[in-house]
PDB file of C-alpha atoms in Angstrom:
ATOM      1  CA  MET A 254     -72.820  66.777 -74.945  1.00 52.00           C
ATOM      2  CA  LYS A 255     -74.215  67.082 -78.502  1.00 53.00           C
ATOM      3  CA  ARG A 256     -75.010  70.765 -77.970  1.00 45.00           C
ATOM      4  CA  LEU A 257     -71.491  71.415 -76.702  1.00 40.00           C
ATOM      5  CA  PHE A 258     -69.997  69.594 -79.666  1.00 42.00           C
ATOM      6  CA  ALA A 259     -72.287  71.395 -82.102  1.00 37.00           C
ATOM      7  CA  GLY A 260     -71.268  74.717 -80.584  1.00 36.00           C
ATOM      8  CA  ILE A 261     -67.600  73.893 -80.982  1.00 35.00           C
ATOM      9  CA  LEU A 262     -68.144  72.845 -84.593  1.00 33.00           C
ATOM     10  CA  LEU A 263     -69.798  76.177 -85.390  1.00 28.00           C
ATOM     11  CA  LEU A 264     -66.835  78.209 -84.200  1.00 30.00           C
ATOM     12  CA  VAL A 265     -64.662  79.828 -86.806  1.00 25.00           C
ATOM     13  CA  PHE A 266     -61.482  77.861 -87.478  1.00 29.00           C
ATOM     14  CA  GLY A 267     -58.913  79.065 -84.952  1.00 31.00           C
ATOM     15  CA  ALA A 268     -56.368  81.577 -86.126  1.00 30.00           C
ATOM     16  CA  GLY A 269     -52.782  81.635 -85.004  1.00 32.00           C
ATOM     17  CA  VAL A 270     -52.733  78.072 -83.716  1.00 38.00           C
ATOM     18  CA  ALA A 271     -49.292  76.514 -83.592  1.00 42.00           C
ATOM     19  CA  CYS A 272     -50.524  72.893 -83.756  1.00 51.00           C
ATOM     20  CA  ALA A 273     -50.021  70.623 -86.724  1.00 71.00           C
ATOM     21  CA  GLN A 274     -52.660  67.899 -86.490  1.00 86.00           C
ATOM     22  CA  THR A 275     -54.023  64.814 -88.224  1.00 90.00           C
ATOM     23  CA  LEU A 276     -56.892  62.412 -87.616  1.00 91.00           C
ATOM     24  CA  THR A 277     -56.452  58.928 -89.046  1.00 92.00           C
ATOM     25  CA  VAL A 278     -59.214  56.302 -88.921  1.00 93.00           C
ATOM     26  CA  THR A 279     -58.344  52.730 -89.904  1.00 94.00           C
ATOM     27  CA  PRO A 280     -61.071  50.067 -90.231  1.00 94.00           C
ATOM     28  CA  SER A 281     -60.480  46.349 -89.587  1.00 95.00           C
ATOM     29  CA  THR A 282     -62.164  45.712 -92.962  1.00 93.00           C
ATOM     30  CA  THR A 283     -63.891  47.734 -95.677  1.00 91.00           C
ATOM     31  CA  THR A 284     -66.565  45.143 -96.414  1.00 92.00           C
ATOM     32  CA  TYR A 285     -69.450  43.854 -94.365  1.00 93.00           C
ATOM     33  CA  ALA A 286     -71.442  40.614 -94.474  1.00 92.00           C
ATOM     34  CA  ALA A 287     -75.170  40.375 -95.138  1.00 92.00           C
ATOM     35  CA  SER A 288     -75.446  38.132 -92.072  1.00 94.00           C
ATOM     36  CA  GLY A 289     -74.399  40.926 -89.666  1.00 95.00           C
ATOM     37  CA  GLY A 290     -71.235  41.315 -87.616  1.00 95.00           C
ATOM     38  CA  THR A 291     -68.790  43.825 -86.143  1.00 96.00           C
ATOM     39  CA  VAL A 292     -66.104  46.153 -87.428  1.00 95.00           C
ATOM     40  CA  THR A 293     -63.315  47.791 -85.428  1.00 96.00           C
ATOM     41  CA  LEU A 294     -62.235  51.357 -86.177  1.00 95.00           C
ATOM     42  CA  VAL A 295     -58.877  52.611 -84.887  1.00 95.00           C
ATOM     43  CA  PHE A 296     -58.679  56.380 -84.346  1.00 95.00           C
ATOM     44  CA  GLN A 297     -55.323  58.133 -84.058  1.00 93.00           C
ATOM     45  CA  VAL A 298     -54.901  61.858 -83.475  1.00 92.00           C
ATOM     46  CA  THR A 299     -51.428  63.337 -83.834  1.00 91.00           C
ATOM     47  CA  TYR A 300     -50.509  66.909 -83.005  1.00 88.00           C
ATOM     48  CA  SER A 301     -47.635  69.120 -81.969  1.00 84.00           C
ATOM     49  CA  GLY A 302     -47.595  71.079 -78.763  1.00 81.00           C
ATOM     50  CA  SER A 303     -49.857  70.332 -75.824  1.00 82.00           C
ATOM     51  CA  LEU A 304     -53.632  70.283 -75.706  1.00 85.00           C
ATOM     52  CA  SER A 305     -56.105  71.326 -73.047  1.00 84.00           C
ATOM     53  CA  ALA A 306     -59.060  69.692 -74.830  1.00 86.00           C
ATOM     54  CA  LEU A 307     -59.669  67.003 -77.420  1.00 90.00           C
ATOM     55  CA  GLY A 308     -62.922  65.642 -78.809  1.00 92.00           C
ATOM     56  CA  VAL A 309     -63.650  63.181 -81.608  1.00 94.00           C
ATOM     57  CA  GLN A 310     -67.000  62.888 -83.382  1.00 94.00           C
ATOM     58  CA  VAL A 311     -68.205  60.447 -86.044  1.00 94.00           C
ATOM     59  CA  THR A 312     -71.637  59.538 -87.409  1.00 95.00           C
ATOM     60  CA  ALA A 313     -72.322  55.820 -87.847  1.00 96.00           C
ATOM     61  CA  PRO A 314     -74.438  54.578 -90.763  1.00 95.00           C
ATOM     62  CA  VAL A 315     -78.055  53.534 -90.247  1.00 94.00           C
ATOM     63  CA  GLY A 316     -78.162  49.943 -88.984  1.00 95.00           C
ATOM     64  CA  TRP A 317     -74.812  50.228 -87.152  1.00 96.00           C
ATOM     65  CA  SER A 318     -74.318  50.756 -83.405  1.00 98.00           C
ATOM     66  CA  TYR A 319     -71.389  51.546 -81.123  1.00 98.00           C
ATOM     67  CA  GLN A 320     -70.445  48.649 -78.824  1.00 98.00           C
ATOM     68  CA  THR A 321     -67.124  49.036 -76.976  1.00 98.00           C
ATOM     69  CA  ILE A 322     -63.939  51.083 -76.729  1.00 98.00           C
ATOM     70  CA  ALA A 323     -60.348  49.934 -76.142  1.00 97.00           C
ATOM     71  CA  GLY A 324     -56.784  51.086 -76.582  1.00 95.00           C
ATOM     72  CA  PRO A 325     -53.899  52.802 -74.880  1.00 90.00           C
ATOM     73  CA  ASN A 326     -55.540  56.267 -74.687  1.00 89.00           C
ATOM     74  CA  THR A 327     -59.269  55.787 -74.212  1.00 94.00           C
ATOM     75  CA  PRO A 328     -61.278  59.010 -73.852  1.00 95.00           C
ATOM     76  CA  SER A 329     -62.804  60.111 -70.549  1.00 94.00           C
ATOM     77  CA  PHE A 330     -66.241  60.226 -72.173  1.00 96.00           C
ATOM     78  CA  ALA A 331     -67.628  57.727 -74.682  1.00 97.00           C
ATOM     79  CA  PRO A 332     -71.135  56.717 -75.758  1.00 98.00           C
ATOM     80  CA  ARG A 333     -73.009  53.907 -74.061  1.00 97.00           C
ATOM     81  CA  GLY A 334     -73.021  50.539 -75.779  1.00 97.00           C
ATOM     82  CA  GLY A 335     -75.822  50.349 -78.341  1.00 98.00           C
ATOM     83  CA  THR A 336     -75.687  54.062 -79.258  1.00 98.00           C
ATOM     84  CA  THR A 337     -76.542  54.811 -82.892  1.00 98.00           C
ATOM     85  CA  GLY A 338     -76.066  57.886 -85.076  1.00 97.00           C
ATOM     86  CA  THR A 339     -73.570  60.499 -83.880  1.00 97.00           C
ATOM     87  CA  LEU A 340     -70.851  59.109 -81.609  1.00 97.00           C
ATOM     88  CA  GLU A 341     -68.885  61.567 -79.468  1.00 96.00           C
ATOM     89  CA  PHE A 342     -65.692  61.022 -77.493  1.00 97.00           C
ATOM     90  CA  ALA A 343     -63.960  63.569 -75.233  1.00 95.00           C
ATOM     91  CA  TYR A 344     -60.800  63.748 -73.134  1.00 92.00           C
ATOM     92  CA  LEU A 345     -60.558  65.547 -69.799  1.00 85.00           C
ATOM     93  CA  ASN A 346     -56.812  64.969 -69.555  1.00 87.00           C
ATOM     94  CA  VAL A 347     -55.205  64.918 -72.980  1.00 89.00           C
ATOM     95  CA  GLN A 348     -52.216  62.595 -73.279  1.00 87.00           C
ATOM     96  CA  PRO A 349     -49.120  63.526 -75.294  1.00 90.00           C
ATOM     97  CA  SER A 350     -49.335  62.921 -79.051  1.00 92.00           C
ATOM     98  CA  PRO A 351     -50.279  60.558 -80.566  1.00 93.00           C
ATOM     99  CA  VAL A 352     -53.596  59.667 -78.935  1.00 93.00           C
ATOM    100  CA  SER A 353     -55.081  56.372 -80.090  1.00 95.00           C
ATOM    101  CA  PHE A 354     -58.169  54.302 -79.311  1.00 96.00           C
ATOM    102  CA  SER A 355     -60.390  51.804 -81.097  1.00 97.00           C
ATOM    103  CA  ILE A 356     -64.126  51.281 -81.145  1.00 97.00           C
ATOM    104  CA  SER A 357     -66.168  48.244 -82.063  1.00 98.00           C
ATOM    105  CA  CYS A 358     -69.369  48.778 -84.016  1.00 97.00           C
ATOM    106  CA  ALA A 359     -71.970  46.114 -84.721  1.00 97.00           C
ATOM    107  CA  TYR A 360     -74.142  46.061 -87.799  1.00 96.00           C
ATOM    108  CA  GLU A 361     -77.415  44.234 -88.237  1.00 94.00           C
ATOM    109  CA  ALA A 362     -78.134  41.433 -90.680  1.00 95.00           C
ATOM    110  CA  GLY A 363     -79.898  42.221 -93.927  1.00 93.00           C
ATOM    111  CA  LEU A 364     -78.159  45.503 -94.762  1.00 91.00           C
ATOM    112  CA  THR A 365     -77.525  46.210 -98.443  1.00 90.00           C
ATOM    113  CA  GLY A 366     -75.525  48.742-100.428  1.00 90.00           C
ATOM    114  CA  ASN A 367     -72.660  50.939 -99.356  1.00 92.00           C
ATOM    115  CA  ARG A 368     -72.591  52.215 -95.759  1.00 92.00           C
ATOM    116  CA  ALA A 369     -70.452  55.191 -94.701  1.00 93.00           C
ATOM    117  CA  PHE A 370     -69.135  56.539 -91.418  1.00 94.00           C
ATOM    118  CA  THR A 371     -69.247  60.307 -91.971  1.00 93.00           C
ATOM    119  CA  GLY A 372     -68.405  63.601 -90.322  1.00 89.00           C
ATOM    120  CA  MET A 373     -65.226  62.338 -88.683  1.00 91.00           C
ATOM    121  CA  VAL A 374     -63.563  65.252 -86.917  1.00 90.00           C
ATOM    122  CA  ALA A 375     -61.152  65.788 -84.052  1.00 89.00           C
ATOM    123  CA  ILE A 376     -61.469  69.128 -82.301  1.00 87.00           C
ATOM    124  CA  LEU A 377     -58.299  70.225 -80.531  1.00 83.00           C
ATOM    125  CA  ARG A 378     -57.663  73.180 -78.249  1.00 82.00           C
ATOM    126  CA  ASP A 379     -54.050  74.031 -77.518  1.00 75.00           C
ATOM    127  CA  THR A 380     -52.815  75.189 -74.131  1.00 71.00           C
ATOM    128  CA  VAL A 381     -50.880  78.171 -75.513  1.00 71.00           C
ATOM    129  CA  GLY A 382     -53.122  81.041 -76.490  1.00 63.00           C
ATOM    130  CA  GLY A 383     -56.307  78.957 -76.399  1.00 65.00           C
ATOM    131  CA  GLY A 384     -56.366  78.462 -80.156  1.00 69.00           C
ATOM    132  CA  ARG A 385     -58.499  75.807 -81.795  1.00 72.00           C
ATOM    133  CA  VAL A 386     -57.854  73.513 -84.727  1.00 73.00           C
ATOM    134  CA  ASP A 387     -59.834  70.790 -86.474  1.00 78.00           C
ATOM    135  CA  ALA A 388     -58.448  67.599 -87.962  1.00 82.00           C
ATOM    136  CA  LEU A 389     -60.760  65.994 -90.492  1.00 86.00           C
ATOM    137  CA  ALA A 390     -60.732  62.444 -91.832  1.00 87.00           C
ATOM    138  CA  PRO A 391     -62.466  61.365 -95.045  1.00 87.00           C
ATOM    139  CA  ASP A 392     -65.650  59.288 -94.900  1.00 90.00           C
ATOM    140  CA  LEU A 393     -65.169  55.530 -94.555  1.00 89.00           C
ATOM    141  CA  VAL A 394     -67.365  53.637 -97.012  1.00 89.00           C
ATOM    142  CA  PHE A 395     -68.106  49.975 -96.343  1.00 88.00           C
ATOM    143  CA  THR A 396     -69.382  47.804 -99.174  1.00 86.00           C
ATOM    144  CA  LEU A 397     -71.434  44.619 -98.959  1.00 81.00           C
ATOM    145  CA  ALA A 398     -69.141  41.608 -99.359  1.00 77.00           C
ATOM    146  CA  THR A 399     -69.924  39.260-102.227  1.00 55.00           C
ATOM    147  CA  SER A 400     -71.204  35.786-101.329  1.00 47.00           C
ATOM    148  CA  GLY A 401     -67.726  34.343-101.855  1.00 44.00           C
ATOM    149  CA  GLY A 402     -65.954  37.167 -99.999  1.00 44.00           C
ATOM    150  CA  GLY A 403     -65.058  37.663 -96.397  1.00 46.00           C
ATOM    151  CA  GLY A 404     -65.960  40.769 -94.494  1.00 49.00           C
ATOM    152  CA  GLY A 405     -67.757  41.206 -91.264  1.00 53.00           C
ATOM    153  CA  GLY A 406     -64.586  40.398 -89.341  1.00 51.00           C
ATOM    154  CA  GLY A 407     -63.583  42.448 -86.453  1.00 49.00           C
TER     155      GLY A 407
END
């Protein structure tokens, strides 16, 4: 699936697409604990029109791993629990907008410094004219919680 996703990413941004789109990613917290824990990320893709394809890709920081998926519109394809690095999600049957799901990611004890989820992109293909659009979300940076702070919740 990584080759397919990479091929889609290399395409020129679609011209003449009539879809307005956004990708929003909301974390359960923006801090993490030195003792390890989990964080939940909620993904929401909104768009106009109808889609024939939808994929979401994100790269997890070193020391973090995908665990589970939940929500009202879970993708047809998701990584296996324990997957690290690039996480890819794809829909065979795209639901009407908005599409929303959440993932749980675990992080190991002993991590230090800021950790970022990067490369968050939704790739959408509309059903009219076969155009393609990308919706990008900014990187999510998690910071190590101070000894008196919370974090690590999920």
